[in-house]
Amino acid sequence: MKPIPFNHPFLTGRELELIGQAYQSGQLAGDGSFTHQCHTWLEQQLGCTKALLTHSCTSALEMAAILADLEPGDEVIMPSYTFVSTANAFVLRGAVPVFVDIRPDTLNLDETLVESAITHRTRAIAPVHYAGVGCEMDELQTLATKYNLLVIEDAAQGIYARYRDQPLGTIGDLGCLSFHETKNIISGEGGALLINRDRFVERAEIIREKGTNRSQFFRGEIDKYTWIDIGSSYLPGEIIAAFLYAQLELADQIIASRLKIWDHYHNLLASLEEVAKIRRPQIPKHCQHNGHMYYILLPNLTVRTDLITYLKQSGIKSVFHYVPLHSSPAGQRYGRTQGDLVNTDRVADRLLRLPLFPDLSLEHVQDMVDAIKAFFAML
Ligand SMILES: *Cc1c(COP(=O)(O)O)cnc(C)c1O
């Protein structure tokens, strides 16, 4: 069998043409016509008040943390089972990430444990939509209203997915998307901040432009621009925006092909779940996912290690993540853990991600499932 990589970045074929147009246009810095087209696309397709392209989801989270006006010692509630950027962005502002356990079904922040983690220092909740499956946003929003907290969605994996028919990233106060090459819609590195409340728009533009009111200046709203707030350089150049626009144009097809592959895995693996060898992903009825990831949960760490080795010998690359943040050196230094994170620890040892990218053939999915079944037949 031909080796199957874990990921293969999908190209629509229009990227070079649009990059060529950006090159010819003579505007290479950010906020030119391609950036504008991407903003409009995101605002119209997802329905947010304002979208701003950034260098990454990491920088969108950093902007959100600045907008949250955190003081040193303020607390932000989040899952421990996530990528480091969810926590890092707030730690950079001197805030304390407070790690709460995940639900056993979706592996998302367990909303029933959030209230017990709230203190007089809590300022925000940062739910992560793992694998493009929505967190229980209604319950989180109710808590946020009750305790006057911001909701900052880490929707790095969530583009085009929905929770009760609302696109992920557009439900909380702020949402952060990633266009990293391992995500659904890509520009190599890239991201966007989605702003869902009018009151954040003006300051977000200033933070993104190094703390200056340059955006207002270019719109002719003021006659000179100057330094008025903290900020950094968070905006990508036009070459990146041109690449991204070529992907956004085909977003429907990209998501549809990922979902087709996801469904194929899910159907073929049902029999292994029936005999309790694995557990497949569980998608609540009110969540529409985006085929970002196919994972299986294995009985324990030993089985996972052995299966990775077995698949590798068949030329199949499977991977796991995350080292839970509450058990990482920086997480222990900067964070606080609320209760026992039993589900987090169990999932971190048992989860295995299988290859999923738009040009993965259904035959290869069948081959991989056959290999997994052969492994369990041998156990
Ligand atoms: C990928 C990812 C990020 C970081 O995205 P970048 O665009 O690489 O900065 C943050 N959070 C989660 C949950 C992710 O999966």
Tab-separated table of C-alpha atoms and ligand atoms in Angstrom:
chain	number	residue	atom	x	y	z
A	1	MET	CA	0.000	0.000	0.000
A	2	LYS	CA	1.207	3.522	-0.835
A	3	PRO	CA	2.093	5.464	2.325
A	4	ILE	CA	-0.770	7.628	3.616
A	5	PRO	CA	0.346	10.915	5.213
A	6	PHE	CA	-1.515	12.305	8.205
A	7	ASN	CA	-2.320	15.543	6.411
A	8	HIS	CA	-2.010	16.854	2.891
A	9	PRO	CA	-2.813	20.566	2.493
A	10	PHE	CA	-5.566	20.975	-0.106
A	11	LEU	CA	-5.085	23.476	-2.929
A	12	THR	CA	-8.022	24.714	-4.974
A	13	GLY	CA	-5.868	25.564	-8.004
A	14	ARG	CA	-6.792	29.280	-7.985
A	15	GLU	CA	-4.274	30.335	-5.333
A	16	LEU	CA	-1.439	31.256	-7.745
A	17	GLU	CA	-3.756	33.207	-10.014
A	18	LEU	CA	-5.026	35.351	-7.167
A	19	ILE	CA	-1.528	35.744	-5.704
A	20	GLY	CA	-0.489	36.924	-9.194
A	21	GLN	CA	-3.215	39.569	-9.095
A	22	ALA	CA	-2.022	40.767	-5.683
A	23	TYR	CA	1.546	40.904	-7.041
A	24	GLN	CA	0.467	42.925	-10.073
A	25	SER	CA	-1.687	45.266	-8.024
A	26	GLY	CA	1.315	46.781	-6.313
A	27	GLN	CA	-0.254	46.628	-2.859
A	28	LEU	CA	1.536	43.979	-0.859
A	29	ALA	CA	0.967	45.219	2.687
A	30	GLY	CA	-2.219	44.242	4.496
A	31	ASP	CA	-5.765	45.580	4.237
A	32	GLY	CA	-5.813	45.782	0.436
A	33	SER	CA	-8.540	44.447	-1.824
A	34	PHE	CA	-8.015	40.724	-1.097
A	35	THR	CA	-8.079	41.304	2.652
A	36	HIS	CA	-11.258	43.302	2.139
A	37	GLN	CA	-12.811	40.493	0.073
A	38	CYS	CA	-11.938	37.947	2.776
A	39	HIS	CA	-13.473	40.186	5.465
A	40	THR	CA	-16.678	40.593	3.460
A	41	TRP	CA	-16.863	36.872	2.763
A	42	LEU	CA	-16.470	35.974	6.450
A	43	GLU	CA	-18.960	38.638	7.561
A	44	GLN	CA	-21.572	37.520	5.013
A	45	GLN	CA	-21.124	33.756	5.152
A	46	LEU	CA	-20.742	33.500	8.920
A	47	GLY	CA	-22.754	36.513	9.994
A	48	CYS	CA	-20.427	38.328	12.387
A	49	THR	CA	-20.412	42.096	12.973
A	50	LYS	CA	-16.809	42.445	11.816
A	51	ALA	CA	-14.084	40.032	10.666
A	52	LEU	CA	-10.391	40.937	10.768
A	53	LEU	CA	-7.699	38.747	9.218
A	54	THR	CA	-4.726	38.000	11.466
A	55	HIS	CA	-1.447	36.103	11.140
A	56	SER	CA	-2.903	33.121	13.008
A	57	CYS	CA	-5.571	32.017	15.436
A	58	THR	CA	-2.908	32.577	18.072
A	59	SER	CA	-2.758	36.281	17.195
A	60	ALA	CA	-6.568	36.515	17.043
A	61	LEU	CA	-6.655	35.088	20.589
A	62	GLU	CA	-3.996	37.597	21.664
A	63	MET	CA	-6.113	40.431	20.257
A	64	ALA	CA	-9.153	39.049	22.089
A	65	ALA	CA	-7.149	38.947	25.326
A	66	ILE	CA	-6.181	42.617	24.893
A	67	LEU	CA	-9.819	43.527	24.146
A	68	ALA	CA	-10.863	41.740	27.354
A	69	ASP	CA	-8.856	44.348	29.329
A	70	LEU	CA	-7.461	41.798	31.740
A	71	GLU	CA	-5.552	42.821	34.856
A	72	PRO	CA	-2.765	40.635	36.273
A	73	GLY	CA	-4.382	37.879	38.349
A	74	ASP	CA	-7.690	37.940	36.477
A	75	GLU	CA	-8.927	34.467	35.582
A	76	VAL	CA	-10.093	32.900	32.323
A	77	ILE	CA	-11.909	29.546	32.370
A	78	MET	CA	-10.957	27.074	29.647
A	79	PRO	CA	-10.453	23.362	29.003
A	80	SER	CA	-7.042	21.815	29.678
A	81	TYR	CA	-7.519	19.568	26.654
A	82	THR	CA	-6.569	22.158	24.013
A	83	PHE	CA	-3.716	23.695	22.065
A	84	VAL	CA	-1.340	25.964	24.015
A	85	SER	CA	-2.480	29.184	22.313
A	86	THR	CA	-5.854	29.119	24.103
A	87	ALA	CA	-4.007	29.667	27.396
A	88	ASN	CA	-0.891	31.520	26.214
A	89	ALA	CA	-2.832	34.491	24.849
A	90	PHE	CA	-4.238	35.259	28.326
A	91	VAL	CA	-1.026	34.453	30.204
A	92	LEU	CA	0.704	37.102	28.066
A	93	ARG	CA	-1.682	39.641	29.677
A	94	GLY	CA	-0.821	38.388	33.172
A	95	ALA	CA	-4.085	36.472	33.539
A	96	VAL	CA	-4.458	32.995	35.050
A	97	PRO	CA	-5.929	30.182	32.931
A	98	VAL	CA	-8.305	28.097	35.043
A	99	PHE	CA	-8.499	24.567	33.692
A	100	VAL	CA	-11.835	22.747	33.859
A	101	ASP	CA	-12.584	19.179	32.777
A	102	ILE	CA	-14.187	18.186	29.460
A	103	ARG	CA	-17.393	16.312	28.669
A	104	PRO	CA	-16.848	12.624	27.905
A	105	ASP	CA	-18.992	12.772	24.739
A	106	THR	CA	-17.806	15.791	22.709
A	107	LEU	CA	-14.506	16.329	24.603
A	108	ASN	CA	-15.528	19.991	24.933
A	109	LEU	CA	-15.447	22.133	28.090
A	110	ASP	CA	-17.953	20.614	30.560
A	111	GLU	CA	-20.392	23.485	31.009
A	112	THR	CA	-21.813	21.928	34.203
A	113	LEU	CA	-18.422	22.390	35.941
A	114	VAL	CA	-17.847	26.000	34.900
A	115	GLU	CA	-19.872	27.718	37.626
A	116	SER	CA	-17.847	26.051	40.404
A	117	ALA	CA	-14.660	27.528	38.862
A	118	ILE	CA	-15.951	31.123	38.879
A	119	THR	CA	-14.373	33.479	41.452
A	120	HIS	CA	-14.442	37.269	41.923
A	121	ARG	CA	-11.379	37.354	39.587
A	122	THR	CA	-13.056	35.522	36.673
A	123	ARG	CA	-13.355	37.731	33.597
A	124	ALA	CA	-13.922	35.377	30.665
A	125	ILE	CA	-14.759	31.879	29.487
A	126	ALA	CA	-12.781	30.526	26.523
A	127	PRO	CA	-14.594	27.486	25.102
A	128	VAL	CA	-12.758	25.458	22.455
A	129	HIS	CA	-14.891	23.787	19.796
A	130	TYR	CA	-12.934	20.560	19.629
A	131	ALA	CA	-12.937	18.810	16.243
A	132	GLY	CA	-15.383	21.425	14.934
A	133	VAL	CA	-18.163	20.283	17.275
A	134	GLY	CA	-19.890	23.103	19.146
A	135	CYS	CA	-19.596	23.562	22.925
A	136	GLU	CA	-22.847	23.982	24.883
A	137	MET	CA	-22.963	27.702	24.153
A	138	ASP	CA	-26.453	28.402	25.573
A	139	GLU	CA	-25.419	27.243	29.050
A	140	LEU	CA	-22.075	29.073	28.838
A	141	GLN	CA	-23.758	32.261	27.657
A	142	THR	CA	-26.239	32.078	30.561
A	143	LEU	CA	-23.342	31.850	33.047
A	144	ALA	CA	-21.503	34.665	31.274
A	145	THR	CA	-24.541	36.929	31.560
A	146	LYS	CA	-25.126	35.994	35.224
A	147	TYR	CA	-21.509	36.738	36.238
A	148	ASN	CA	-20.766	39.455	33.672
A	149	LEU	CA	-18.049	37.508	31.835
A	150	LEU	CA	-16.868	37.667	28.242
A	151	VAL	CA	-17.121	34.590	26.024
A	152	ILE	CA	-14.135	34.209	23.696
A	153	GLU	CA	-14.562	31.226	21.374
A	154	ASP	CA	-11.472	29.344	20.239
A	155	ALA	CA	-13.009	28.286	16.931
A	156	ALA	CA	-9.627	27.378	15.380
A	157	GLN	CA	-11.126	24.055	14.250
A	158	GLY	CA	-14.656	25.322	13.810
A	159	ILE	CA	-15.068	27.199	10.525
A	160	TYR	CA	-18.427	26.417	8.879
A	161	ALA	CA	-19.628	24.261	11.765
A	162	ARG	CA	-22.791	25.216	13.634
A	163	TYR	CA	-24.305	25.090	17.114
A	164	ARG	CA	-28.122	25.389	17.068
A	165	ASP	CA	-27.737	26.732	13.568
A	166	GLN	CA	-25.285	29.497	14.521
A	167	PRO	CA	-21.796	29.365	12.969
A	168	LEU	CA	-19.063	28.659	15.534
A	169	GLY	CA	-17.062	31.781	16.315
A	170	THR	CA	-20.092	34.062	15.917
A	171	ILE	CA	-21.914	33.150	19.150
A	172	GLY	CA	-19.728	34.572	21.959
A	173	ASP	CA	-18.437	38.145	22.197
A	174	LEU	CA	-15.381	37.304	20.110
A	175	GLY	CA	-14.386	34.282	18.013
A	176	CYS	CA	-10.989	33.162	16.716
A	177	LEU	CA	-10.460	31.144	13.522
A	178	SER	CA	-7.313	29.439	12.220
A	179	PHE	CA	-6.223	29.053	8.589
A	180	HIS	CA	-3.124	27.026	9.478
A	181	GLU	CA	-2.391	24.356	6.862
A	182	THR	CA	-3.714	21.636	9.180
A	183	LYS	CA	-7.155	23.253	9.404
A	184	ASN	CA	-10.136	23.092	7.008
A	185	ILE	CA	-9.593	26.357	5.114
A	186	ILE	CA	-5.951	27.327	4.827
A	187	SER	CA	-3.442	30.026	3.953
A	188	GLY	CA	-0.326	28.325	5.339
A	189	GLU	CA	-0.387	30.356	8.495
A	190	GLY	CA	-3.406	32.575	9.054
A	191	GLY	CA	-6.396	33.380	11.179
A	192	ALA	CA	-9.237	35.789	11.816
A	193	LEU	CA	-10.809	37.568	14.726
A	194	LEU	CA	-14.606	37.554	14.516
A	195	ILE	CA	-16.182	40.423	16.433
A	196	ASN	CA	-19.801	39.876	17.416
A	197	ARG	CA	-20.451	43.014	19.497
A	198	ASP	CA	-20.240	46.523	18.037
A	199	ARG	CA	-18.421	47.914	21.041
A	200	PHE	CA	-15.205	46.010	20.236
A	201	VAL	CA	-14.856	46.962	16.567
A	202	GLU	CA	-13.041	50.279	16.779
A	203	ARG	CA	-10.541	49.197	19.418
A	204	ALA	CA	-9.838	45.906	17.603
A	205	GLU	CA	-8.806	47.820	14.466
A	206	ILE	CA	-6.449	49.955	16.566
A	207	ILE	CA	-4.881	46.979	18.383
A	208	ARG	CA	-4.338	45.222	15.039
A	209	GLU	CA	-2.567	48.315	13.611
A	210	LYS	CA	0.136	48.556	16.301
A	211	GLY	CA	-2.046	50.662	18.589
A	212	THR	CA	-2.574	53.411	16.010
A	213	ASN	CA	-5.734	54.819	14.450
A	214	ARG	CA	-4.353	54.122	10.969
A	215	SER	CA	-7.517	52.352	9.750
A	216	GLN	CA	-9.628	55.430	10.520
A	217	PHE	CA	-7.016	57.586	8.792
A	218	PHE	CA	-7.234	55.496	5.588
A	219	ARG	CA	-11.003	55.761	5.644
A	220	GLY	CA	-10.590	59.547	5.798
A	221	GLU	CA	-12.241	59.791	9.204
A	222	ILE	CA	-9.272	61.653	10.732
A	223	ASP	CA	-6.556	63.812	9.136
A	224	LYS	CA	-3.461	62.226	10.734
A	225	TYR	CA	-2.798	58.993	12.556
A	226	THR	CA	-1.043	58.459	15.842
A	227	TRP	CA	-0.331	56.036	18.676
A	228	ILE	CA	-3.392	55.822	20.936
A	229	ASP	CA	-3.442	52.353	22.586
A	230	ILE	CA	-1.396	49.196	23.049
A	231	GLY	CA	-1.269	46.885	20.056
A	232	SER	CA	0.945	44.961	17.694
A	233	SER	CA	1.215	43.975	14.039
A	234	TYR	CA	-1.529	41.423	13.646
A	235	LEU	CA	-2.504	41.885	9.981
A	236	PRO	CA	-1.271	39.593	7.198
A	237	GLY	CA	-0.062	40.893	3.820
A	238	GLU	CA	-2.087	40.733	0.617
A	239	ILE	CA	-0.296	37.617	-0.744
A	240	ILE	CA	-1.658	35.590	2.180
A	241	ALA	CA	-5.109	37.156	1.812
A	242	ALA	CA	-5.136	36.312	-1.935
A	243	PHE	CA	-4.284	32.680	-1.159
A	244	LEU	CA	-6.995	32.584	1.500
A	245	TYR	CA	-9.622	34.050	-0.816
A	246	ALA	CA	-8.994	31.252	-3.330
A	247	GLN	CA	-9.801	28.800	-0.524
A	248	LEU	CA	-12.868	30.659	0.737
A	249	GLU	CA	-14.332	30.605	-2.785
A	250	LEU	CA	-14.389	26.792	-2.579
A	251	ALA	CA	-15.235	26.471	1.121
A	252	ASP	CA	-18.483	24.570	0.442
A	253	GLN	CA	-16.743	21.891	-1.612
A	254	ILE	CA	-13.812	21.593	0.788
A	255	ILE	CA	-16.101	21.045	3.767
A	256	ALA	CA	-18.327	18.664	1.780
A	257	SER	CA	-15.407	16.454	0.798
A	258	ARG	CA	-14.125	16.353	4.381
A	259	LEU	CA	-17.599	15.377	5.619
A	260	LYS	CA	-17.822	12.590	3.044
A	261	ILE	CA	-14.540	11.099	4.289
A	262	TRP	CA	-15.595	11.553	7.924
A	263	ASP	CA	-18.891	9.749	7.259
A	264	HIS	CA	-17.083	6.906	5.506
A	265	TYR	CA	-14.776	6.357	8.504
A	266	HIS	CA	-17.761	6.590	10.829
A	267	ASN	CA	-19.795	3.956	8.966
A	268	LEU	CA	-16.910	1.563	8.487
A	269	LEU	CA	-15.841	1.781	12.141
A	270	ALA	CA	-19.334	1.200	13.588
A	271	SER	CA	-18.799	-2.549	13.939
A	272	LEU	CA	-15.664	-2.058	16.084
A	273	GLU	CA	-17.605	0.212	18.382
A	274	GLU	CA	-20.388	-2.375	18.656
A	275	VAL	CA	-17.914	-4.899	20.042
A	276	ALA	CA	-16.504	-2.220	22.396
A	277	LYS	CA	-13.008	-2.134	20.873
A	278	ILE	CA	-13.122	1.591	20.170
A	279	ARG	CA	-15.359	4.584	20.740
A	280	ARG	CA	-16.223	6.801	17.795
A	281	PRO	CA	-16.824	10.588	17.937
A	282	GLN	CA	-20.265	11.618	19.259
A	283	ILE	CA	-21.995	14.576	17.631
A	284	PRO	CA	-24.972	16.052	19.528
A	285	LYS	CA	-28.130	16.461	17.406
A	286	HIS	CA	-28.048	20.248	17.705
A	287	CYS	CA	-24.448	20.449	16.417
A	288	GLN	CA	-23.466	20.364	12.783
A	289	HIS	CA	-19.738	19.629	12.537
A	290	ASN	CA	-17.358	20.423	9.670
A	291	GLY	CA	-15.414	17.186	9.206
A	292	HIS	CA	-12.320	18.747	10.729
A	293	MET	CA	-11.061	15.623	12.432
A	294	TYR	CA	-11.667	11.906	12.659
A	295	TYR	CA	-10.506	10.368	15.907
A	296	ILE	CA	-11.099	7.134	17.772
A	297	LEU	CA	-10.840	6.480	21.514
A	298	LEU	CA	-8.922	3.316	22.398
A	299	PRO	CA	-9.137	1.216	25.582
A	300	ASN	CA	-5.833	2.484	27.035
A	301	LEU	CA	-2.387	3.957	26.328
A	302	THR	CA	-0.747	0.600	25.546
A	303	VAL	CA	-3.287	-0.260	22.863
A	304	ARG	CA	-2.866	3.226	21.366
A	305	THR	CA	0.933	2.967	21.264
A	306	ASP	CA	0.735	-0.494	19.678
A	307	LEU	CA	-1.858	0.605	17.109
A	308	ILE	CA	0.244	3.628	16.057
A	309	THR	CA	3.221	1.302	15.493
A	310	TYR	CA	1.077	-1.233	13.633
A	311	LEU	CA	-0.395	1.421	11.323
A	312	LYS	CA	3.052	2.918	10.738
A	313	GLN	CA	4.281	-0.471	9.518
A	314	SER	CA	1.420	-0.400	6.991
A	315	GLY	CA	2.519	3.081	5.848
A	316	ILE	CA	-0.279	4.900	7.700
A	317	LYS	CA	0.551	7.959	9.763
A	318	SER	CA	-1.757	8.462	12.755
A	319	VAL	CA	-1.138	11.006	15.514
A	320	PHE	CA	-2.350	11.962	18.974
A	321	HIS	CA	-2.563	15.198	20.952
A	322	TYR	CA	-2.681	17.090	23.424
A	323	VAL	CA	-0.486	16.959	26.503
A	324	PRO	CA	-3.175	18.413	28.791
A	325	LEU	CA	-2.218	21.981	29.682
A	326	HIS	CA	-2.755	21.432	33.433
A	327	SER	CA	0.000	18.811	33.400
A	328	SER	CA	2.434	20.783	31.191
A	329	PRO	CA	5.285	22.733	32.856
A	330	ALA	CA	3.962	26.145	31.751
A	331	GLY	CA	0.368	25.214	32.583
A	332	GLN	CA	1.431	24.358	36.122
A	333	ARG	CA	3.431	27.561	36.453
A	334	TYR	CA	0.794	29.940	35.093
A	335	GLY	CA	-2.523	28.158	35.525
A	336	ARG	CA	-4.884	26.833	38.159
A	337	THR	CA	-6.786	23.556	37.963
A	338	GLN	CA	-10.394	23.251	39.101
A	339	GLY	CA	-11.186	19.779	40.450
A	340	ASP	CA	-9.913	16.475	39.071
A	341	LEU	CA	-9.655	16.519	35.301
A	342	VAL	CA	-10.530	12.839	34.984
A	343	ASN	CA	-11.962	12.943	31.467
A	344	THR	CA	-9.105	15.116	30.224
A	345	ASP	CA	-6.462	12.696	31.509
A	346	ARG	CA	-8.277	9.653	30.153
A	347	VAL	CA	-8.817	11.133	26.692
A	348	ALA	CA	-5.224	12.376	26.435
A	349	ASP	CA	-4.012	8.769	26.767
A	350	ARG	CA	-6.610	7.155	24.527
A	351	LEU	CA	-7.331	9.455	21.599
A	352	LEU	CA	-5.921	8.702	18.157
A	353	ARG	CA	-6.405	10.912	15.094
A	354	LEU	CA	-6.642	9.271	11.686
A	355	PRO	CA	-5.644	10.936	8.377
A	356	LEU	CA	-8.337	13.237	6.995
A	357	PHE	CA	-7.808	15.661	4.119
A	358	PRO	CA	-9.978	16.527	1.104
A	359	ASP	CA	-8.094	14.465	-1.480
A	360	LEU	CA	-7.881	11.334	0.667
A	361	SER	CA	-9.623	8.606	-1.337
A	362	LEU	CA	-12.455	6.530	0.097
A	363	GLU	CA	-10.450	3.422	-0.894
A	364	HIS	CA	-7.663	4.575	1.419
A	365	VAL	CA	-10.173	5.075	4.209
A	366	GLN	CA	-11.304	1.489	3.655
A	367	ASP	CA	-7.662	0.297	3.712
A	368	MET	CA	-7.047	2.093	6.995
A	369	VAL	CA	-10.156	0.690	8.631
A	370	ASP	CA	-9.172	-2.793	7.402
A	371	ALA	CA	-5.747	-2.298	9.016
A	372	ILE	CA	-7.343	-1.222	12.316
A	373	LYS	CA	-9.646	-4.266	12.225
A	374	ALA	CA	-6.701	-6.566	11.479
A	375	PHE	CA	-4.881	-5.091	14.478
A	376	PHE	CA	-7.802	-5.812	16.822
A	377	ALA	CA	-8.256	-9.326	15.387
A	378	MET	CA	-4.645	-10.003	16.378
A	379	LEU	CA	-4.950	-8.694	19.971
B	1	LIG	C1	-4.723	25.164	15.579
B	1	LIG	C2	-5.255	25.662	16.857
B	1	LIG	C3	-4.865	26.905	17.383
B	1	LIG	C4	-3.766	27.736	16.798
B	1	LIG	O1	-3.985	28.118	15.500
B	1	LIG	P1	-2.834	28.936	14.710
B	1	LIG	O2	-3.554	29.525	13.574
B	1	LIG	O3	-1.799	27.928	14.322
B	1	LIG	O4	-2.291	29.953	15.650
B	1	LIG	C5	-5.480	27.350	18.546
B	1	LIG	N1	-6.421	26.617	19.156
B	1	LIG	C6	-6.815	25.414	18.704
B	1	LIG	C7	-7.893	24.666	19.407
B	1	LIG	C8	-6.239	24.898	17.537
B	1	LIG	O5	-6.623	23.707	17.078
